[in-house]
Coordinates of C-alpha atoms in Angstrom, one line a residue:
M176 CA 0.0 0.0 0.0
S177 CA 1.4 3.4 -0.9
V178 CA 1.8 6.2 1.7
N179 CA -0.9 8.2 0.0
S180 CA -3.4 5.4 0.0
R181 CA -2.7 4.6 3.7
V182 CA -3.4 8.2 4.6
S183 CA -6.6 8.1 2.5
E184 CA -7.8 4.9 4.2
I185 CA -7.3 6.3 7.7
I186 CA -9.2 9.5 6.8
K187 CA -12.1 7.5 5.5
S188 CA -12.3 5.5 8.7
I189 CA -13.0 8.6 10.9
S190 CA -16.6 8.6 12.1
P191 CA -18.8 11.2 13.7
L192 CA -19.4 11.4 17.5
N193 CA -22.0 9.0 18.9
E194 CA -24.9 11.4 18.9
A195 CA -27.1 9.1 20.9
A196 CA -24.5 9.2 23.7
V197 CA -24.3 13.0 23.4
L198 CA -28.1 13.4 23.8
E199 CA -28.1 11.0 26.7
A200 CA -25.4 13.0 28.5
K201 CA -27.3 16.3 27.9
K202 CA -30.5 14.7 29.2
Y203 CA -28.7 13.6 32.3
Q204 CA -27.1 17.0 32.7
S205 CA -30.6 18.5 32.8
T206 CA -31.4 16.5 35.9
L207 CA -28.3 17.8 37.9
A208 CA -29.1 19.8 41.0
M209 CA -28.3 23.3 39.6
P210 CA -30.0 25.9 37.4
P211 CA -30.0 24.8 33.7
E212 CA -26.6 25.1 31.9
S213 CA -25.1 26.9 34.9
M214 CA -21.9 24.9 34.7
G215 CA -21.4 26.2 31.1
E216 CA -18.4 24.8 29.2
L217 CA -17.9 22.0 31.6
L218 CA -21.2 20.5 30.5
E219 CA -20.2 20.8 26.8
I220 CA -16.9 19.0 27.6
G221 CA -18.8 16.3 29.4
S222 CA -21.3 15.7 26.7
R223 CA -18.7 15.7 24.0
L224 CA -16.6 13.1 25.9
S225 CA -19.7 10.9 26.0
G226 CA -20.0 11.3 22.3
I227 CA -16.4 10.1 21.9
T228 CA -16.5 7.2 24.3
G229 CA -20.1 6.2 24.1
L230 CA -20.3 6.3 27.9
L231 CA -22.4 8.5 30.1
H232 CA -19.8 8.6 32.9
N233 CA -16.2 9.1 32.0
S234 CA -12.8 9.5 33.6
L235 CA -9.4 10.4 32.3
P236 CA -6.9 8.6 34.5
K237 CA -4.0 8.4 31.9
K238 CA -3.0 11.6 30.2
R239 CA -0.2 11.9 27.7
I240 CA 1.4 14.9 26.0
L241 CA 3.0 14.2 22.6
V242 CA 5.8 16.6 21.7
L243 CA 6.7 16.5 18.0
C244 CA 10.2 17.9 17.5
A245 CA 11.8 19.0 14.2
D246 CA 13.9 21.8 12.7
N247 CA 12.8 24.1 10.0
G248 CA 15.1 25.2 7.2
V249 CA 13.6 28.6 7.0
A250 CA 15.5 29.4 10.2
E251 CA 18.4 30.0 7.9
E252 CA 16.7 33.1 6.6
G253 CA 17.1 35.0 9.9
V254 CA 13.5 34.7 11.1
S255 CA 14.2 33.5 14.6
S256 CA 16.1 34.9 17.6
A257 CA 17.3 31.4 18.6
P258 CA 19.8 29.0 16.9
Q259 CA 18.5 25.6 15.6
S260 CA 20.6 23.8 18.3
V261 CA 17.9 24.9 20.8
T262 CA 15.5 22.4 19.3
A263 CA 17.7 19.4 20.3
S264 CA 18.6 20.8 23.7
Q265 CA 15.0 21.6 24.7
A266 CA 13.8 18.2 23.4
V267 CA 16.4 16.6 25.8
N268 CA 15.3 18.9 28.6
M269 CA 11.7 17.9 28.2
T270 CA 12.6 14.3 28.9
R271 CA 14.2 15.5 32.1
Y272 CA 11.0 17.5 33.1
L273 CA 13.0 20.8 33.1
T274 CA 10.9 22.8 30.6
G275 CA 7.8 24.8 31.2
M276 CA 5.5 22.2 29.8
S277 CA 7.3 19.2 31.3
S278 CA 7.5 20.7 34.8
L279 CA 3.7 21.2 34.7
A280 CA 3.3 17.7 33.4
L281 CA 5.4 16.3 36.2
H282 CA 3.4 18.2 38.8
F283 CA 0.1 16.9 37.4
K284 CA 1.5 13.4 36.8
N285 CA 1.0 13.5 33.1
E286 CA 3.0 11.4 30.7
V287 CA 5.3 13.2 28.3
Q288 CA 6.5 11.5 25.1
V289 CA 9.1 13.5 23.1
V290 CA 9.4 12.4 19.5
D291 CA 12.1 13.3 16.9
V292 CA 10.6 13.7 13.5
G293 CA 13.2 16.0 12.1
I294 CA 15.8 17.4 14.6
K295 CA 18.8 18.6 12.7
C296 CA 21.5 18.6 15.4
D297 CA 22.9 15.4 16.9
Y298 CA 22.1 14.5 20.6
D299 CA 22.4 11.7 23.0
C300 CA 19.1 11.0 24.7
P301 CA 17.6 7.5 24.4
E302 CA 14.4 8.8 26.1
I303 CA 13.5 10.7 22.8
L304 CA 11.5 8.4 20.5
N305 CA 13.4 8.4 17.1
K306 CA 10.9 8.8 14.2
K307 CA 13.2 11.0 12.2
I308 CA 12.2 11.5 8.6
R309 CA 15.1 13.8 7.7
K310 CA 17.4 16.2 9.5
G311 CA 15.3 19.3 9.2
T312 CA 13.4 20.7 6.3
A313 CA 14.8 22.9 3.5
S314 CA 14.3 26.7 3.5
F315 CA 11.1 27.3 1.6
L316 CA 12.8 30.3 0.0
Q317 CA 14.9 27.7 -1.9
G318 CA 12.0 25.5 -3.0
P319 CA 9.6 23.2 -1.2
A320 CA 10.4 22.6 2.5
M321 CA 10.1 18.8 1.9
S322 CA 8.7 16.3 -0.6
R323 CA 5.0 15.3 -0.5
E324 CA 6.1 11.8 0.4
E325 CA 8.0 13.1 3.4
A326 CA 5.0 15.1 4.5
E327 CA 2.8 12.0 4.2
K328 CA 5.3 10.0 6.2
A329 CA 5.2 12.6 9.0
L330 CA 1.4 12.4 9.0
L331 CA 1.6 8.6 9.4
V332 CA 4.1 9.0 12.3
G333 CA 1.5 11.2 14.1
I334 CA -1.3 8.7 13.3
E335 CA 0.8 5.8 14.6
L336 CA 1.6 7.7 17.8
S337 CA -2.2 8.1 18.5
E338 CA -2.7 4.4 17.8
S339 CA 0.1 3.6 20.3
A340 CA -1.6 5.8 22.8
K341 CA -4.9 4.0 22.4
A342 CA -3.1 0.7 22.8
D343 CA -1.4 1.9 26.0
G344 CA -4.7 2.8 27.6
V345 CA -4.2 6.6 27.3
S346 CA -7.4 8.5 28.1
V347 CA -6.6 11.8 26.6
L348 CA -3.8 13.2 24.5
G349 CA -2.2 16.7 24.3
V350 CA -0.3 17.9 21.3
G351 CA 2.8 20.1 21.6
E352 CA 6.0 20.8 19.6
M353 CA 9.6 22.0 19.6
G354 CA 11.1 23.4 16.5
I355 CA 13.0 26.7 16.0
A356 CA 11.2 28.9 13.3
N357 CA 8.0 26.9 13.5
T358 CA 5.9 30.1 14.0
T359 CA 7.2 31.1 10.5
T360 CA 6.1 27.8 8.9
S361 CA 2.8 27.8 10.8
T362 CA 2.0 31.3 9.7
A363 CA 2.8 30.4 6.1
V364 CA 0.5 27.5 6.3
L365 CA -2.3 29.5 8.0
S366 CA -1.9 32.3 5.4
V367 CA -2.4 29.8 2.5
L368 CA -5.4 28.0 4.2
T369 CA -7.2 31.2 5.1
G370 CA -6.2 33.4 2.2
L371 CA -5.1 36.1 4.7
D372 CA -2.0 38.2 4.0
P373 CA 1.1 37.4 6.2
E374 CA 1.2 41.1 7.0
E375 CA -2.1 40.6 9.0
I376 CA -1.3 37.4 10.9
T377 CA 2.5 37.2 11.4
G378 CA 3.5 37.4 15.1
R379 CA 6.8 37.8 16.9
G380 CA 7.3 34.1 17.8
G381 CA 10.3 34.1 20.2
C382 CA 10.3 37.8 20.8
I383 CA 12.0 39.1 17.7
T384 CA 12.8 42.7 17.0
D385 CA 10.6 45.0 14.8
K386 CA 13.2 44.7 12.0
M387 CA 13.2 40.9 12.2
L388 CA 9.4 40.9 12.2
S389 CA 9.2 42.9 9.0
H390 CA 11.8 40.5 7.5
K391 CA 9.8 37.5 8.7
K392 CA 6.7 38.7 7.0
E393 CA 8.6 39.2 3.7
V394 CA 10.1 35.7 3.9
I395 CA 6.7 34.2 4.4
K396 CA 5.3 36.2 1.4
K397 CA 8.2 35.2 -0.8
G398 CA 8.0 31.5 0.2
I399 CA 4.3 31.3 -0.7
E400 CA 4.8 33.2 -4.0
L401 CA 7.7 30.9 -4.9
N402 CA 6.1 27.5 -4.1
K403 CA 2.5 28.3 -5.0
P404 CA 0.9 25.8 -2.6
N405 CA -2.6 24.6 -3.4
K406 CA -4.8 25.8 -0.5
D407 CA -7.3 23.0 -1.3
D408 CA -4.6 20.3 -0.8
V409 CA -3.4 20.5 2.8
I410 CA -0.6 18.0 2.3
D411 CA 0.7 20.1 -0.6
V412 CA 0.7 23.2 1.7
L413 CA 2.5 21.3 4.5
A414 CA 5.1 20.0 2.1
K415 CA 5.8 23.3 0.4
V416 CA 5.8 25.8 3.3
G417 CA 5.2 23.8 6.4
G418 CA 7.4 21.6 8.7
L419 CA 7.8 18.0 9.8
D420 CA 6.6 18.9 13.3
L421 CA 3.4 20.5 11.9
A422 CA 2.7 17.5 9.6
A423 CA 3.2 15.0 12.4
M424 CA 1.0 17.0 14.7
C425 CA -1.7 17.1 12.0
G426 CA -1.3 13.3 11.9
V427 CA -1.9 13.0 15.6
F428 CA -5.1 15.1 15.3
L429 CA -6.4 12.8 12.5
G430 CA -5.3 9.7 14.4
V431 CA -7.1 10.5 17.6
A432 CA -10.4 10.9 15.6
K433 CA -9.8 7.5 14.0
N434 CA -9.0 6.0 17.4
K435 CA -11.8 7.8 19.3
L436 CA -9.6 9.6 21.8
P437 CA -10.1 13.2 23.0
V438 CA -7.2 15.5 22.2
V439 CA -6.1 18.9 23.6
I440 CA -4.9 21.7 21.3
D441 CA -2.0 23.7 22.9
G442 CA -1.1 27.1 21.4
Y443 CA -0.4 28.5 18.0
I444 CA 1.6 25.8 16.3
S445 CA -0.8 23.2 17.7
V446 CA -3.9 25.0 16.6
V447 CA -2.6 25.4 13.0
A448 CA -1.9 21.7 12.9
A449 CA -5.4 21.0 14.2
L450 CA -6.8 23.3 11.5
C451 CA -4.9 21.3 8.9
A452 CA -6.4 18.1 10.2
A453 CA -9.9 19.6 10.2
R454 CA -9.4 20.8 6.6
I455 CA -8.4 17.2 5.6
C456 CA -11.3 15.7 7.5
P457 CA -13.9 18.0 9.1
L458 CA -15.2 15.2 11.3
S459 CA -11.9 15.1 13.2
A460 CA -12.6 18.5 14.8
K461 CA -15.3 17.1 17.0
Y462 CA -12.5 15.3 19.0
F463 CA -10.5 18.5 19.6
F464 CA -10.5 20.4 23.0
P465 CA -8.8 23.8 23.1
S466 CA -6.6 24.8 26.1
H467 CA -5.5 28.4 26.2
C468 CA -5.5 31.5 24.1
S469 CA -2.0 32.0 22.7
E470 CA -0.6 35.5 22.5
E471 CA 0.7 34.7 19.0
K472 CA -1.1 36.9 16.5
G473 CA -2.6 34.2 14.3
Y474 CA -4.0 32.0 17.1
K475 CA -7.4 33.6 17.2
I476 CA -7.8 33.3 13.5
A477 CA -7.0 29.6 13.5
I478 CA -9.2 28.8 16.6
N479 CA -12.1 30.7 15.0
E480 CA -11.7 28.7 11.8
L481 CA -12.3 25.6 14.0
S482 CA -15.3 27.2 15.7
L483 CA -13.8 26.6 19.1
A484 CA -13.1 28.9 22.0
P485 CA -10.1 28.4 24.4
Y486 CA -10.9 27.6 28.0
L487 CA -8.1 29.8 29.4
N488 CA -6.5 33.2 28.8
L489 CA -3.2 33.3 30.7
R490 CA -1.2 35.3 28.2
M491 CA 0.9 32.3 27.5
R492 CA 3.0 31.9 24.3
L493 CA 5.5 29.2 25.2
G494 CA 4.2 26.3 23.1
E495 CA 5.7 22.8 23.8
G496 CA 2.3 21.6 24.9
S497 CA 2.3 23.8 28.0
G498 CA -1.5 24.5 27.9
C499 CA -2.3 20.7 27.9
P500 CA -1.7 19.9 31.6
L501 CA -4.0 22.8 32.5
A502 CA -6.7 21.8 30.1
F503 CA -6.5 18.2 31.4
E504 CA -7.5 19.5 34.8
I505 CA -10.5 21.3 33.4
M506 CA -11.6 18.1 31.6
D507 CA -11.2 16.2 34.8
A508 CA -13.5 18.8 36.4
A509 CA -16.1 18.2 33.7
C510 CA -16.0 14.5 34.4
T511 CA -16.5 15.2 38.1
I512 CA -19.6 17.1 37.4
M513 CA -21.0 14.2 35.4
N514 CA -19.9 11.5 37.9
D515 CA -20.3 13.1 41.4
M516 CA -22.8 15.9 41.3
A517 CA -26.3 15.2 42.8
T518 CA -29.4 15.1 40.7
F519 CA -32.8 16.7 41.6
E520 CA -34.1 13.2 41.9

Protein backbone atom coordinates (compact mmCIF):
# COMPACT_ATOMS: atom_id res chain seq x y z
CA MET A 1 0.00 0.00 0.00
CA SER A 2 1.42 3.43 -0.90
CA VAL A 3 1.81 6.16 1.70
CA ASN A 4 -0.90 8.20 0.01
CA SER A 5 -3.44 5.37 0.00
CA ARG A 6 -2.71 4.57 3.67
CA VAL A 7 -3.44 8.18 4.64
CA SER A 8 -6.63 8.14 2.55
CA GLU A 9 -7.80 4.91 4.17
CA ILE A 10 -7.29 6.34 7.65
CA ILE A 11 -9.19 9.52 6.80
CA LYS A 12 -12.12 7.49 5.46
CA SER A 13 -12.26 5.49 8.71
CA ILE A 14 -12.97 8.58 10.86
CA SER A 15 -16.55 8.57 12.10
CA PRO A 16 -18.81 11.18 13.74
CA LEU A 17 -19.42 11.37 17.46
CA ASN A 18 -21.98 9.01 18.95
CA GLU A 19 -24.92 11.44 18.88
CA ALA A 20 -27.14 9.14 20.94
CA ALA A 21 -24.55 9.24 23.72
CA VAL A 22 -24.29 13.04 23.43
CA LEU A 23 -28.06 13.38 23.78
CA GLU A 24 -28.14 10.99 26.73
CA ALA A 25 -25.42 13.05 28.45
CA LYS A 26 -27.32 16.29 27.87
CA LYS A 27 -30.52 14.72 29.17
CA TYR A 28 -28.68 13.57 32.29
CA GLN A 29 -27.13 17.03 32.74
CA SER A 30 -30.64 18.53 32.79
CA THR A 31 -31.36 16.47 35.93
CA LEU A 32 -28.31 17.77 37.86
CA ALA A 33 -29.06 19.81 40.98
CA MET A 34 -28.34 23.25 39.55
CA PRO A 35 -29.95 25.92 37.38
CA PRO A 36 -30.01 24.80 33.73
CA GLU A 37 -26.65 25.13 31.91
CA SER A 38 -25.09 26.85 34.93
CA MET A 39 -21.85 24.87 34.67
CA GLY A 40 -21.38 26.19 31.15
CA GLU A 41 -18.42 24.85 29.21
CA LEU A 42 -17.89 21.98 31.65
CA LEU A 43 -21.21 20.52 30.48
CA GLU A 44 -20.20 20.80 26.83
CA ILE A 45 -16.94 19.00 27.60
CA GLY A 46 -18.83 16.28 29.45
CA SER A 47 -21.34 15.66 26.68
CA ARG A 48 -18.65 15.67 24.00
CA LEU A 49 -16.59 13.14 25.95
CA SER A 50 -19.69 10.94 26.03
CA GLY A 51 -19.98 11.30 22.26
CA ILE A 52 -16.38 10.14 21.89
CA THR A 53 -16.45 7.19 24.30
CA GLY A 54 -20.13 6.23 24.06
CA LEU A 55 -20.28 6.29 27.89
CA LEU A 56 -22.40 8.50 30.13
CA HIS A 57 -19.82 8.62 32.91
CA ASN A 58 -16.17 9.11 31.96
CA SER A 59 -12.82 9.51 33.64
CA LEU A 60 -9.38 10.45 32.32
CA PRO A 61 -6.87 8.58 34.47
CA LYS A 62 -4.05 8.38 31.95
CA LYS A 63 -2.99 11.60 30.23
CA ARG A 64 -0.16 11.92 27.72
CA ILE A 65 1.42 14.92 26.01
CA LEU A 66 3.01 14.19 22.64
CA VAL A 67 5.77 16.64 21.70
CA LEU A 68 6.72 16.52 18.02
CA CYS A 69 10.20 17.94 17.46
CA ALA A 70 11.75 19.05 14.17
CA ASP A 71 13.93 21.78 12.72
CA ASN A 72 12.76 24.12 10.00
CA GLY A 73 15.12 25.16 7.21
CA VAL A 74 13.57 28.61 7.00
CA ALA A 75 15.48 29.40 10.21
CA GLU A 76 18.44 29.97 7.87
CA GLU A 77 16.68 33.10 6.61
CA GLY A 78 17.06 34.98 9.91
CA VAL A 79 13.45 34.75 11.11
CA SER A 80 14.20 33.50 14.62
CA SER A 81 16.12 34.87 17.60
CA ALA A 82 17.35 31.40 18.63
CA PRO A 83 19.76 29.00 16.89
CA GLN A 84 18.54 25.62 15.61
CA SER A 85 20.60 23.83 18.28
CA VAL A 86 17.92 24.89 20.78
CA THR A 87 15.48 22.37 19.28
CA ALA A 88 17.67 19.43 20.28
CA SER A 89 18.63 20.82 23.68
CA GLN A 90 15.04 21.59 24.65
CA ALA A 91 13.84 18.20 23.42
CA VAL A 92 16.38 16.60 25.78
CA ASN A 93 15.33 18.92 28.63
CA MET A 94 11.71 17.88 28.16
CA THR A 95 12.61 14.25 28.89
CA ARG A 96 14.17 15.47 32.15
CA TYR A 97 11.04 17.47 33.09
CA LEU A 98 12.97 20.76 33.07
CA THR A 99 10.95 22.84 30.59
CA GLY A 100 7.78 24.85 31.21
CA MET A 101 5.50 22.17 29.79
CA SER A 102 7.26 19.17 31.30
CA SER A 103 7.51 20.68 34.77
CA LEU A 104 3.74 21.19 34.71
CA ALA A 105 3.26 17.66 33.39
CA LEU A 106 5.38 16.27 36.22
CA HIS A 107 3.36 18.24 38.79
CA PHE A 108 0.06 16.91 37.45
CA LYS A 109 1.47 13.39 36.84
CA ASN A 110 0.97 13.53 33.07
CA GLU A 111 3.05 11.39 30.74
CA VAL A 112 5.33 13.18 28.26
CA GLN A 113 6.48 11.49 25.06
CA VAL A 114 9.08 13.46 23.12
CA VAL A 115 9.36 12.44 19.47
CA ASP A 116 12.06 13.35 16.95
CA VAL A 117 10.56 13.65 13.47
CA GLY A 118 13.25 15.95 12.08
CA ILE A 119 15.76 17.36 14.58
CA LYS A 120 18.81 18.64 12.71
CA CYS A 121 21.50 18.59 15.40
CA ASP A 122 22.87 15.40 16.94
CA TYR A 123 22.10 14.55 20.56
CA ASP A 124 22.44 11.65 22.99
CA CYS A 125 19.12 10.95 24.67
CA PRO A 126 17.56 7.48 24.41
CA GLU A 127 14.38 8.80 26.06
CA ILE A 128 13.52 10.66 22.85
CA LEU A 129 11.54 8.43 20.49
CA ASN A 130 13.36 8.42 17.15
CA LYS A 131 10.93 8.76 14.24
CA LYS A 132 13.20 11.04 12.23
CA ILE A 133 12.19 11.47 8.59
CA ARG A 134 15.09 13.78 7.69
CA LYS A 135 17.45 16.17 9.47
CA GLY A 136 15.28 19.25 9.25
CA THR A 137 13.44 20.66 6.26
CA ALA A 138 14.85 22.91 3.55
CA SER A 139 14.28 26.65 3.54
CA PHE A 140 11.10 27.31 1.59
CA LEU A 141 12.83 30.28 -0.04
CA GLN A 142 14.95 27.73 -1.92
CA GLY A 143 12.02 25.53 -3.00
CA PRO A 144 9.59 23.20 -1.17
CA ALA A 145 10.37 22.59 2.50
CA MET A 146 10.09 18.84 1.86
CA SER A 147 8.67 16.35 -0.62
CA ARG A 148 5.03 15.33 -0.53
CA GLU A 149 6.09 11.79 0.39
CA GLU A 150 8.00 13.13 3.41
CA ALA A 151 4.97 15.14 4.53
CA GLU A 152 2.79 12.04 4.24
CA LYS A 153 5.33 10.01 6.22
CA ALA A 154 5.19 12.62 8.97
CA LEU A 155 1.38 12.41 8.98
CA LEU A 156 1.64 8.65 9.39
CA VAL A 157 4.06 9.04 12.30
CA GLY A 158 1.46 11.16 14.07
CA ILE A 159 -1.31 8.69 13.30
CA GLU A 160 0.82 5.80 14.60
CA LEU A 161 1.56 7.71 17.81
CA SER A 162 -2.16 8.11 18.46
CA GLU A 163 -2.68 4.40 17.79
CA SER A 164 0.08 3.55 20.28
CA ALA A 165 -1.55 5.84 22.84
CA LYS A 166 -4.86 4.02 22.42
CA ALA A 167 -3.14 0.65 22.80
CA ASP A 168 -1.38 1.92 25.96
CA GLY A 169 -4.70 2.83 27.56
CA VAL A 170 -4.21 6.60 27.32
CA SER A 171 -7.45 8.46 28.14
CA VAL A 172 -6.63 11.84 26.56
CA LEU A 173 -3.76 13.22 24.47
CA GLY A 174 -2.24 16.69 24.30
CA VAL A 175 -0.26 17.91 21.29
CA GLY A 176 2.83 20.08 21.63
CA GLU A 177 5.98 20.79 19.64
CA MET A 178 9.56 21.97 19.65
CA GLY A 179 11.11 23.45 16.53
CA ILE A 180 12.95 26.70 16.00
CA ALA A 181 11.23 28.88 13.34
CA ASN A 182 7.97 26.95 13.48
CA THR A 183 5.92 30.11 14.00
CA THR A 184 7.18 31.09 10.52
CA THR A 185 6.11 27.79 8.93
CA SER A 186 2.80 27.81 10.82
CA THR A 187 2.01 31.34 9.68
CA ALA A 188 2.83 30.43 6.08
CA VAL A 189 0.46 27.46 6.29
CA LEU A 190 -2.27 29.52 7.98
CA SER A 191 -1.91 32.27 5.38
CA VAL A 192 -2.43 29.80 2.55
CA LEU A 193 -5.37 28.00 4.20
CA THR A 194 -7.24 31.21 5.08
CA GLY A 195 -6.16 33.44 2.21
CA LEU A 196 -5.06 36.11 4.68
CA ASP A 197 -1.99 38.22 3.99
CA PRO A 198 1.05 37.36 6.15
CA GLU A 199 1.17 41.06 7.03
CA GLU A 200 -2.07 40.60 8.99
CA ILE A 201 -1.28 37.41 10.87
CA THR A 202 2.48 37.19 11.45
CA GLY A 203 3.51 37.41 15.09
CA ARG A 204 6.80 37.76 16.92
CA GLY A 205 7.30 34.11 17.81
CA GLY A 206 10.29 34.06 20.15
CA CYS A 207 10.26 37.83 20.83
CA ILE A 208 12.03 39.06 17.69
CA THR A 209 12.75 42.74 16.98
CA ASP A 210 10.61 45.01 14.79
CA LYS A 211 13.19 44.73 12.01
CA MET A 212 13.18 40.92 12.20
CA LEU A 213 9.37 40.88 12.24
CA SER A 214 9.24 42.87 8.98
CA HIS A 215 11.79 40.49 7.49
CA LYS A 216 9.80 37.46 8.71
CA LYS A 217 6.67 38.74 6.96
CA GLU A 218 8.60 39.21 3.73
CA VAL A 219 10.13 35.73 3.95
CA ILE A 220 6.67 34.18 4.36
CA LYS A 221 5.26 36.16 1.43
CA LYS A 222 8.16 35.18 -0.84
CA GLY A 223 7.96 31.54 0.19
CA ILE A 224 4.28 31.34 -0.70
CA GLU A 225 4.81 33.16 -4.00
CA LEU A 226 7.72 30.90 -4.94
CA ASN A 227 6.14 27.55 -4.07
CA LYS A 228 2.50 28.29 -4.97
CA PRO A 229 0.93 25.77 -2.55
CA ASN A 230 -2.57 24.59 -3.37
CA LYS A 231 -4.84 25.78 -0.53
CA ASP A 232 -7.30 22.98 -1.31
CA ASP A 233 -4.61 20.32 -0.78
CA VAL A 234 -3.40 20.51 2.82
CA ILE A 235 -0.61 18.00 2.32
CA ASP A 236 0.72 20.10 -0.56
CA VAL A 237 0.69 23.16 1.71
CA LEU A 238 2.50 21.32 4.51
CA ALA A 239 5.11 19.96 2.09
CA LYS A 240 5.82 23.29 0.41
CA VAL A 241 5.80 25.80 3.28
CA GLY A 242 5.19 23.75 6.44
CA GLY A 243 7.36 21.63 8.71
CA LEU A 244 7.79 18.03 9.79
CA ASP A 245 6.59 18.92 13.28
CA LEU A 246 3.40 20.48 11.89
CA ALA A 247 2.74 17.53 9.58
CA ALA A 248 3.25 14.97 12.36
CA MET A 249 1.00 16.97 14.70
CA CYS A 250 -1.65 17.06 12.00
CA GLY A 251 -1.34 13.28 11.86
CA VAL A 252 -1.94 13.02 15.62
CA PHE A 253 -5.11 15.11 15.30
CA LEU A 254 -6.36 12.80 12.55
CA GLY A 255 -5.28 9.69 14.42
CA VAL A 256 -7.14 10.51 17.63
CA ALA A 257 -10.36 10.88 15.65
CA LYS A 258 -9.75 7.51 14.02
CA ASN A 259 -9.05 5.96 17.41
CA LYS A 260 -11.83 7.81 19.27
CA LEU A 261 -9.64 9.64 21.76
CA PRO A 262 -10.12 13.22 22.98
CA VAL A 263 -7.18 15.49 22.21
CA VAL A 264 -6.12 18.89 23.58
CA ILE A 265 -4.89 21.68 21.33
CA ASP A 266 -2.03 23.66 22.87
CA GLY A 267 -1.09 27.05 21.41
CA TYR A 268 -0.38 28.55 18.00
CA ILE A 269 1.58 25.75 16.30
CA SER A 270 -0.80 23.16 17.69
CA VAL A 271 -3.92 25.01 16.55
CA VAL A 272 -2.58 25.40 13.01
CA ALA A 273 -1.88 21.65 12.93
CA ALA A 274 -5.42 21.03 14.21
CA LEU A 275 -6.81 23.29 11.48
CA CYS A 276 -4.86 21.30 8.89
CA ALA A 277 -6.44 18.08 10.20
CA ALA A 278 -9.93 19.62 10.17
CA ARG A 279 -9.45 20.76 6.57
CA ILE A 280 -8.40 17.24 5.59
CA CYS A 281 -11.30 15.66 7.51
CA PRO A 282 -13.89 18.01 9.06
CA LEU A 283 -15.24 15.21 11.30
CA SER A 284 -11.93 15.11 13.19
CA ALA A 285 -12.55 18.54 14.78
CA LYS A 286 -15.26 17.09 17.05
CA TYR A 287 -12.48 15.31 18.96
CA PHE A 288 -10.50 18.52 19.64
CA PHE A 289 -10.52 20.40 22.96
CA PRO A 290 -8.85 23.84 23.12
CA SER A 291 -6.65 24.78 26.07
CA HIS A 292 -5.48 28.39 26.24
CA CYS A 293 -5.49 31.51 24.08
CA SER A 294 -1.98 31.95 22.74
CA GLU A 295 -0.60 35.48 22.54
CA GLU A 296 0.69 34.74 19.03
CA LYS A 297 -1.13 36.90 16.50
CA GLY A 298 -2.61 34.17 14.28
CA TYR A 299 -3.97 32.01 17.08
CA LYS A 300 -7.43 33.60 17.24
CA ILE A 301 -7.83 33.31 13.49
CA ALA A 302 -7.04 29.59 13.53
CA ILE A 303 -9.20 28.78 16.57
CA ASN A 304 -12.12 30.71 15.04
CA GLU A 305 -11.71 28.69 11.85
CA LEU A 306 -12.26 25.61 14.02
CA SER A 307 -15.34 27.17 15.68
CA LEU A 308 -13.76 26.60 19.09
CA ALA A 309 -13.07 28.92 22.02
CA PRO A 310 -10.09 28.44 24.37
CA TYR A 311 -10.85 27.59 27.99
CA LEU A 312 -8.11 29.81 29.44
CA ASN A 313 -6.46 33.15 28.75
CA LEU A 314 -3.22 33.33 30.72
CA ARG A 315 -1.18 35.35 28.19
CA MET A 316 0.93 32.26 27.50
CA ARG A 317 3.04 31.92 24.35
CA LEU A 318 5.53 29.16 25.16
CA GLY A 319 4.22 26.27 23.08
CA GLU A 320 5.70 22.83 23.84
CA GLY A 321 2.26 21.60 24.92
CA SER A 322 2.30 23.84 28.01
CA GLY A 323 -1.46 24.46 27.90
CA CYS A 324 -2.29 20.75 27.90
CA PRO A 325 -1.73 19.92 31.60
CA LEU A 326 -4.01 22.82 32.54
CA ALA A 327 -6.74 21.78 30.10
CA PHE A 328 -6.54 18.20 31.35
CA GLU A 329 -7.50 19.46 34.81
CA ILE A 330 -10.52 21.30 33.38
CA MET A 331 -11.58 18.14 31.57
CA ASP A 332 -11.23 16.20 34.84
CA ALA A 333 -13.53 18.79 36.42
CA ALA A 334 -16.09 18.18 33.67
CA CYS A 335 -15.98 14.45 34.43
CA THR A 336 -16.46 15.16 38.15
CA ILE A 337 -19.65 17.12 37.40
CA MET A 338 -21.03 14.16 35.45
CA ASN A 339 -19.90 11.55 37.95
CA ASP A 340 -20.29 13.06 41.41
CA MET A 341 -22.84 15.86 41.34
CA ALA A 342 -26.28 15.16 42.82
CA THR A 343 -29.41 15.14 40.67
CA PHE A 344 -32.75 16.68 41.64
CA GLU A 345 -34.12 13.18 41.92
